[in-house]
Amino acid sequence: MEKSRQKLIVVVLDGLRFDAARKYLGYVEHLVEQGIVGCYPVQSELPSLSRPLYEVLLTGTPVARNGITANHVTRLSHEESVFHLASQAGLTTAAAAYHWVSELYNSAPFNPVTDRHQHHADKPIQHGVFYFEDHYPDNHLFLDAEYLRTAYDPDFLYIHSMNIDDAGHKFGGESKQYEGAVRGADGILAALVPQWTAQGYQVIVTSDHGMNAMGQHGGTEPEERNVPLYVWGGLPFDAMQNESGGLSQLIMAPLMCSYLGIGPSEAMIDPSARHNK
Ligand SMILES: [Zn+2]
């Protein structure tokens, strides 16, 4: 499944449930309608919580293995992430993300004074801008990412927003505020994606977990687990599925590796393997 190297931007819209994406991401859905982007349902791993799923997305390992079992487990990852693999392969890595991503791959616990802006050639995330308030505006976050992209020309840029999740917790996953946050993210993508694709980036948009009407996630409800995966150009392989019919979230890390032209870690699954009958 390895293919030639391509620069990759991965956008993780924290807390974006599948049905809300399909209804409110009007620009991205336009690209689906045009046949430019493929949209796939993904069933999140469990627990459907942020920090465990950041580790799932970036290492391709289940929580029972990686040990990031809850949001309060504050330590560096023990696994090989896409950041590790890419930097070891000589690629440039960057992230504009919530501070928990820095805690998993660069430095834990997060020290806002020293860790908000990071430039370390020897760390898995070589260039990082990390925020630590859930209401840090998505439009600022995406511009942090644009700064990293234009100043450091990363091969792998990870962009992770929090306003959808924040609105969901405050007002519920079926509230007008949640809907507004999803629509807001779509507007940001509408402004940036055309530039990214014109400059040759491969783009993936997904989420860690969903959000139920009560403003909760962590459990097994479809509203909490089902998230979208948008892939520009469509998936490069037939991917393995869960019993729900959704793709396994464990394919995300090896998918990123395949676009970057690097081998997956030993712990990552072969995303094209079909072991469900
Ligand atoms: Zn949340």
mmCIF file of C-alpha atoms and ligand atoms in Angstrom:
data_model
loop_
_atom_site.group_PDB
_atom_site.id
_atom_site.type_symbol
_atom_site.label_atom_id
_atom_site.label_comp_id
_atom_site.label_asym_id
_atom_site.label_seq_id
_atom_site.Cartn_x
_atom_site.Cartn_y
_atom_site.Cartn_z
ATOM 1 C CA MET A 1 0.000 0.000 0.000
ATOM 2 C CA GLU A 2 2.961 2.315 0.137
ATOM 3 C CA LYS A 3 2.885 4.987 -2.461
ATOM 4 C CA SER A 4 5.042 7.847 -3.462
ATOM 5 C CA ARG A 5 5.664 10.548 -0.901
ATOM 6 C CA GLN A 6 3.158 13.338 -0.603
ATOM 7 C CA LYS A 7 2.859 16.204 1.827
ATOM 8 C CA LEU A 8 -0.035 15.571 4.157
ATOM 9 C CA ILE A 9 -2.365 17.768 6.176
ATOM 10 C CA VAL A 10 -4.549 15.949 8.716
ATOM 11 C CA VAL A 11 -7.391 17.975 10.222
ATOM 12 C CA VAL A 12 -9.004 16.554 13.382
ATOM 13 C CA LEU A 13 -12.195 18.429 14.283
ATOM 14 C CA ASP A 14 -12.549 17.344 17.902
ATOM 15 C CA GLY A 15 -16.001 16.059 18.863
ATOM 16 C CA LEU A 16 -17.517 16.065 15.361
ATOM 17 C CA ARG A 17 -20.143 13.360 15.064
ATOM 18 C CA PHE A 18 -20.878 11.729 11.746
ATOM 19 C CA ASP A 19 -24.411 12.997 11.127
ATOM 20 C CA ALA A 20 -23.496 16.596 11.974
ATOM 21 C CA ALA A 21 -20.610 16.470 9.519
ATOM 22 C CA ARG A 22 -22.858 15.204 6.750
ATOM 23 C CA LYS A 23 -25.473 17.892 7.445
ATOM 24 C CA TYR A 24 -23.411 20.998 8.209
ATOM 25 C CA LEU A 25 -20.039 20.742 6.414
ATOM 26 C CA GLY A 26 -21.508 22.255 3.274
ATOM 27 C CA TYR A 27 -18.228 23.061 1.537
ATOM 28 C CA VAL A 28 -16.660 19.689 2.224
ATOM 29 C CA GLU A 29 -19.874 17.933 1.200
ATOM 30 C CA HIS A 30 -19.809 19.914 -2.046
ATOM 31 C CA LEU A 31 -16.463 18.305 -2.799
ATOM 32 C CA VAL A 32 -18.022 14.911 -1.999
ATOM 33 C CA GLU A 33 -20.900 15.704 -4.360
ATOM 34 C CA GLN A 34 -18.372 16.624 -7.054
ATOM 35 C CA GLY A 35 -16.534 13.320 -6.612
ATOM 36 C CA ILE A 36 -13.371 15.080 -5.448
ATOM 37 C CA VAL A 37 -13.521 13.837 -1.851
ATOM 38 C CA GLY A 38 -14.587 10.476 -0.448
ATOM 39 C CA CYS A 39 -16.551 10.394 2.829
ATOM 40 C CA TYR A 40 -16.455 7.263 4.986
ATOM 41 C CA PRO A 41 -18.028 6.449 8.354
ATOM 42 C CA VAL A 42 -15.518 5.571 11.067
ATOM 43 C CA GLN A 43 -16.400 3.922 14.350
ATOM 44 C CA SER A 44 -14.158 5.338 17.054
ATOM 45 C CA GLU A 45 -12.228 3.096 19.348
ATOM 46 C CA LEU A 46 -13.267 2.961 23.017
ATOM 47 C CA PRO A 47 -13.392 4.726 25.328
ATOM 48 C CA SER A 48 -14.707 7.477 23.045
ATOM 49 C CA LEU A 49 -12.607 10.084 24.861
ATOM 50 C CA SER A 50 -10.186 12.650 23.536
ATOM 51 C CA ARG A 51 -6.764 11.776 24.882
ATOM 52 C CA PRO A 52 -7.129 8.014 24.357
ATOM 53 C CA LEU A 53 -8.291 8.650 20.798
ATOM 54 C CA TYR A 54 -5.516 11.110 19.980
ATOM 55 C CA GLU A 55 -3.195 8.228 20.763
ATOM 56 C CA VAL A 56 -5.319 5.855 18.646
ATOM 57 C CA LEU A 57 -5.324 8.246 15.675
ATOM 58 C CA LEU A 58 -1.592 8.887 15.772
ATOM 59 C CA THR A 59 -0.241 5.458 16.765
ATOM 60 C CA GLY A 60 -2.831 3.067 15.335
ATOM 61 C CA THR A 61 -2.892 1.126 18.599
ATOM 62 C CA PRO A 62 -5.911 0.285 20.796
ATOM 63 C CA VAL A 63 -6.110 1.654 24.331
ATOM 64 C CA ALA A 64 -5.650 -1.827 25.852
ATOM 65 C CA ARG A 65 -2.170 -1.763 24.358
ATOM 66 C CA ASN A 66 -1.126 1.879 24.512
ATOM 67 C CA GLY A 67 -2.299 2.480 28.090
ATOM 68 C CA ILE A 68 -3.711 5.967 27.448
ATOM 69 C CA THR A 69 -6.916 4.818 29.109
ATOM 70 C CA ALA A 70 -8.421 8.130 30.209
ATOM 71 C CA ASN A 71 -8.159 11.872 29.692
ATOM 72 C CA HIS A 72 -6.203 12.298 32.927
ATOM 73 C CA VAL A 73 -3.369 9.945 31.961
ATOM 74 C CA THR A 74 -0.731 12.649 31.509
ATOM 75 C CA ARG A 75 2.439 11.131 30.160
ATOM 76 C CA LEU A 76 4.387 10.661 26.975
ATOM 77 C CA SER A 77 3.201 7.916 24.667
ATOM 78 C CA HIS A 78 5.092 4.630 24.806
ATOM 79 C CA GLU A 79 4.170 3.889 21.192
ATOM 80 C CA GLU A 80 5.636 4.940 17.853
ATOM 81 C CA SER A 81 3.431 7.699 16.462
ATOM 82 C CA VAL A 82 3.233 9.034 12.931
ATOM 83 C CA PHE A 83 5.245 11.995 14.231
ATOM 84 C CA HIS A 84 8.026 9.646 15.380
ATOM 85 C CA LEU A 85 8.045 7.671 12.144
ATOM 86 C CA ALA A 86 7.975 10.737 9.912
ATOM 87 C CA SER A 87 10.743 12.575 11.738
ATOM 88 C CA GLN A 88 12.895 9.411 11.808
ATOM 89 C CA ALA A 89 12.421 9.190 8.045
ATOM 90 C CA GLY A 90 13.833 12.685 7.642
ATOM 91 C CA LEU A 91 10.506 14.419 7.099
ATOM 92 C CA THR A 92 9.513 17.711 8.682
ATOM 93 C CA THR A 93 6.646 17.469 11.181
ATOM 94 C CA ALA A 94 4.398 20.168 12.620
ATOM 95 C CA ALA A 95 1.255 20.408 14.725
ATOM 96 C CA ALA A 96 -1.190 23.103 15.727
ATOM 97 C CA ALA A 97 -3.089 21.238 18.392
ATOM 98 C CA TYR A 98 -4.462 21.003 21.906
ATOM 99 C CA HIS A 99 -1.740 20.725 24.539
ATOM 100 C CA TRP A 100 -2.528 17.068 25.201
ATOM 101 C CA VAL A 101 -0.966 16.265 21.814
ATOM 102 C CA SER A 102 2.270 17.865 23.010
ATOM 103 C CA GLU A 103 2.020 15.836 26.219
ATOM 104 C CA LEU A 104 1.722 12.591 24.258
ATOM 105 C CA TYR A 105 4.642 13.140 21.881
ATOM 106 C CA ASN A 106 6.902 16.012 22.964
ATOM 107 C CA SER A 107 6.829 16.907 26.654
ATOM 108 C CA ALA A 108 4.687 16.086 29.716
ATOM 109 C CA PRO A 109 3.290 17.687 31.737
ATOM 110 C CA PHE A 110 2.553 20.698 29.557
ATOM 111 C CA ASN A 111 4.196 23.921 30.699
ATOM 112 C CA PRO A 112 2.425 26.801 28.955
ATOM 113 C CA VAL A 113 5.396 29.119 29.400
ATOM 114 C CA THR A 114 7.866 26.866 27.604
ATOM 115 C CA ASP A 115 5.612 24.614 25.536
ATOM 116 C CA ARG A 116 3.108 26.896 23.790
ATOM 117 C CA HIS A 117 5.502 27.413 20.877
ATOM 118 C CA GLN A 118 8.002 24.630 20.244
ATOM 119 C CA HIS A 119 10.785 24.219 17.725
ATOM 120 C CA HIS A 120 12.856 21.122 18.425
ATOM 121 C CA ALA A 121 14.508 19.302 15.551
ATOM 122 C CA ASP A 122 15.078 16.282 17.821
ATOM 123 C CA LYS A 123 11.469 15.846 19.007
ATOM 124 C CA PRO A 124 8.736 13.920 17.180
ATOM 125 C CA ILE A 125 6.766 17.157 16.626
ATOM 126 C CA GLN A 126 9.493 19.445 15.303
ATOM 127 C CA HIS A 127 7.365 22.575 15.077
ATOM 128 C CA GLY A 128 4.350 23.025 17.313
ATOM 129 C CA VAL A 129 1.872 25.638 18.436
ATOM 130 C CA PHE A 130 -0.224 24.259 21.288
ATOM 131 C CA TYR A 131 -3.246 25.825 22.971
ATOM 132 C CA PHE A 132 -4.708 25.013 26.357
ATOM 133 C CA GLU A 133 -8.218 26.485 26.475
ATOM 134 C CA ASP A 134 -11.107 24.560 24.925
ATOM 135 C CA HIS A 135 -12.588 27.828 23.650
ATOM 136 C CA TYR A 136 -9.355 28.878 21.869
ATOM 137 C CA PRO A 137 -10.939 30.054 18.631
ATOM 138 C CA ASP A 138 -10.784 27.636 15.735
ATOM 139 C CA ASN A 139 -10.034 30.487 13.332
ATOM 140 C CA HIS A 140 -6.951 31.376 15.390
ATOM 141 C CA LEU A 141 -5.911 27.719 15.561
ATOM 142 C CA PHE A 142 -6.081 27.295 11.796
ATOM 143 C CA LEU A 143 -3.988 30.422 11.349
ATOM 144 C CA ASP A 144 -1.431 29.004 13.798
ATOM 145 C CA ALA A 145 -1.300 26.037 11.443
ATOM 146 C CA GLU A 146 -0.954 28.279 8.404
ATOM 147 C CA TYR A 147 1.952 30.000 10.093
ATOM 148 C CA LEU A 148 3.664 26.657 10.664
ATOM 149 C CA ARG A 149 2.914 25.521 7.117
ATOM 150 C CA THR A 150 4.229 28.610 5.408
ATOM 151 C CA ALA A 151 7.223 29.207 7.703
ATOM 152 C CA TYR A 152 8.499 25.613 8.059
ATOM 153 C CA ASP A 153 7.136 23.775 5.010
ATOM 154 C CA PRO A 154 6.220 20.594 6.927
ATOM 155 C CA ASP A 155 5.723 17.284 5.170
ATOM 156 C CA PHE A 156 3.232 16.298 7.867
ATOM 157 C CA LEU A 157 0.988 18.977 9.383
ATOM 158 C CA TYR A 158 -1.527 17.948 12.045
ATOM 159 C CA ILE A 159 -4.291 20.482 12.778
ATOM 160 C CA HIS A 160 -6.563 19.834 15.729
ATOM 161 C CA SER A 161 -9.464 22.136 16.638
ATOM 162 C CA MET A 162 -11.590 22.163 19.822
ATOM 163 C CA ASN A 163 -14.565 24.517 19.386
ATOM 164 C CA ILE A 164 -17.000 21.851 18.157
ATOM 165 C CA ASP A 165 -16.282 19.678 21.187
ATOM 166 C CA ASP A 166 -16.465 22.695 23.490
ATOM 167 C CA ALA A 167 -19.881 23.755 22.157
ATOM 168 C CA GLY A 168 -21.094 20.158 22.429
ATOM 169 C CA HIS A 169 -20.144 19.897 26.099
ATOM 170 C CA LYS A 170 -21.707 23.240 26.961
ATOM 171 C CA PHE A 171 -24.897 22.992 24.939
ATOM 172 C CA GLY A 172 -25.273 19.396 23.686
ATOM 173 C CA GLY A 173 -24.540 17.645 20.411
ATOM 174 C CA GLU A 174 -27.903 18.636 18.914
ATOM 175 C CA SER A 175 -27.812 22.298 19.948
ATOM 176 C CA LYS A 176 -27.693 25.328 17.709
ATOM 177 C CA GLN A 177 -24.331 26.222 19.244
ATOM 178 C CA TYR A 178 -22.861 22.841 18.295
ATOM 179 C CA GLU A 179 -24.288 23.165 14.797
ATOM 180 C CA GLY A 180 -22.818 26.657 14.546
ATOM 181 C CA ALA A 181 -19.366 25.439 15.536
ATOM 182 C CA VAL A 182 -19.470 22.748 12.828
ATOM 183 C CA ARG A 183 -20.574 25.286 10.238
ATOM 184 C CA GLY A 184 -17.793 27.591 11.404
ATOM 185 C CA ALA A 185 -15.167 24.918 10.840
ATOM 186 C CA ASP A 186 -16.569 24.339 7.362
ATOM 187 C CA GLY A 187 -16.118 28.006 6.531
ATOM 188 C CA ILE A 188 -12.487 27.867 7.634
ATOM 189 C CA LEU A 189 -11.872 24.778 5.512
ATOM 190 C CA ALA A 190 -13.525 26.517 2.552
ATOM 191 C CA ALA A 191 -10.950 29.287 2.819
ATOM 192 C CA LEU A 192 -7.877 27.094 3.276
ATOM 193 C CA VAL A 193 -8.379 23.781 1.491
ATOM 194 C CA PRO A 194 -8.252 25.237 -2.041
ATOM 195 C CA GLN A 195 -4.808 26.695 -1.242
ATOM 196 C CA TRP A 196 -3.611 23.428 0.252
ATOM 197 C CA THR A 197 -4.713 21.279 -2.654
ATOM 198 C CA ALA A 198 -3.382 23.788 -5.203
ATOM 199 C CA GLN A 199 0.000 23.429 -3.528
ATOM 200 C CA GLY A 200 -0.077 19.654 -3.784
ATOM 201 C CA TYR A 201 -0.994 18.609 -0.262
ATOM 202 C CA GLN A 202 -2.991 15.475 0.393
ATOM 203 C CA VAL A 203 -5.766 16.373 2.861
ATOM 204 C CA ILE A 204 -7.637 14.225 5.380
ATOM 205 C CA VAL A 205 -10.399 15.533 7.673
ATOM 206 C CA THR A 206 -11.705 13.414 10.526
ATOM 207 C CA SER A 207 -12.598 13.492 14.221
ATOM 208 C CA ASP A 208 -11.669 11.661 17.394
ATOM 209 C CA HIS A 209 -15.175 11.013 18.741
ATOM 210 C CA GLY A 210 -18.736 12.263 18.486
ATOM 211 C CA MET A 211 -21.080 13.949 20.976
ATOM 212 C CA ASN A 212 -24.490 12.940 22.274
ATOM 213 C CA ALA A 213 -27.454 15.254 22.788
ATOM 214 C CA MET A 214 -26.601 15.517 26.502
ATOM 215 C CA GLY A 215 -23.151 16.884 25.706
ATOM 216 C CA GLN A 216 -21.343 13.692 26.613
ATOM 217 C CA HIS A 217 -19.005 11.213 24.978
ATOM 218 C CA GLY A 218 -16.871 8.373 26.244
ATOM 219 C CA GLY A 219 -19.372 5.554 25.886
ATOM 220 C CA THR A 220 -20.643 3.302 23.151
ATOM 221 C CA GLU A 221 -23.623 5.143 21.632
ATOM 222 C CA PRO A 222 -23.439 5.709 17.869
ATOM 223 C CA GLU A 223 -23.700 9.466 18.512
ATOM 224 C CA GLU A 224 -20.546 9.237 20.641
ATOM 225 C CA ARG A 225 -18.581 6.879 18.374
ATOM 226 C CA ASN A 226 -19.488 7.547 14.762
ATOM 227 C CA VAL A 227 -17.256 10.114 13.095
ATOM 228 C CA PRO A 228 -16.530 11.025 9.477
ATOM 229 C CA LEU A 229 -13.394 10.440 7.457
ATOM 230 C CA TYR A 230 -13.030 12.714 4.440
ATOM 231 C CA VAL A 231 -10.210 11.778 2.085
ATOM 232 C CA TRP A 232 -9.320 13.941 -0.908
ATOM 233 C CA GLY A 233 -9.194 11.576 -3.870
ATOM 234 C CA GLY A 234 -10.833 8.786 -1.885
ATOM 235 C CA LEU A 235 -9.244 5.998 0.132
ATOM 236 C CA PRO A 236 -6.295 4.385 -1.658
ATOM 237 C CA PHE A 237 -7.378 0.875 -0.569
ATOM 238 C CA ASP A 238 -10.383 -1.177 0.524
ATOM 239 C CA ALA A 239 -10.246 -0.616 4.269
ATOM 240 C CA MET A 240 -11.237 -2.959 7.045
ATOM 241 C CA GLN A 241 -14.581 -2.361 8.702
ATOM 242 C CA ASN A 242 -16.115 -2.894 12.126
ATOM 243 C CA GLU A 243 -19.320 -4.836 12.740
ATOM 244 C CA SER A 244 -21.119 -1.477 12.552
ATOM 245 C CA GLY A 245 -20.110 -1.107 8.920
ATOM 246 C CA GLY A 246 -17.846 1.817 9.826
ATOM 247 C CA LEU A 247 -14.147 1.796 9.153
ATOM 248 C CA SER A 248 -11.881 0.908 12.037
ATOM 249 C CA GLN A 249 -10.228 3.982 13.535
ATOM 250 C CA LEU A 250 -7.035 1.907 13.715
ATOM 251 C CA ILE A 251 -6.553 2.490 9.971
ATOM 252 C CA MET A 252 -5.921 6.203 10.464
ATOM 253 C CA ALA A 253 -2.246 6.054 11.446
ATOM 254 C CA PRO A 254 -1.192 3.604 8.716
ATOM 255 C CA LEU A 255 -3.220 5.658 6.234
ATOM 256 C CA MET A 256 -1.204 8.736 7.186
ATOM 257 C CA CYS A 257 2.020 6.728 6.817
ATOM 258 C CA SER A 258 1.021 5.570 3.353
ATOM 259 C CA TYR A 259 0.528 9.143 2.129
ATOM 260 C CA LEU A 260 3.834 10.199 3.662
ATOM 261 C CA GLY A 261 5.581 7.321 1.888
ATOM 262 C CA ILE A 262 6.900 5.856 5.141
ATOM 263 C CA GLY A 263 6.482 2.383 6.572
ATOM 264 C CA PRO A 264 3.984 1.847 9.409
ATOM 265 C CA SER A 265 5.117 0.849 12.903
ATOM 266 C CA GLU A 266 5.078 -2.837 13.806
ATOM 267 C CA ALA A 267 2.049 -2.220 16.023
ATOM 268 C CA MET A 268 -0.069 -0.722 13.237
ATOM 269 C CA ILE A 269 -2.535 -2.887 11.373
ATOM 270 C CA ASP A 270 -2.551 -3.430 7.643
ATOM 271 C CA PRO A 271 -5.543 -1.219 6.836
ATOM 272 C CA SER A 272 -6.446 -3.169 3.739
ATOM 273 C CA ALA A 273 -6.664 -6.501 5.619
ATOM 274 C CA ARG A 274 -10.212 -7.809 5.747
ATOM 275 C CA HIS A 275 -10.595 -9.853 8.872
ATOM 276 C CA ASN A 276 -14.324 -9.366 9.272
ATOM 277 C CA LYS A 277 -16.510 -11.742 7.357
HETATM 278 ZN ZN ZN B 1 -14.903 16.286 24.582
#
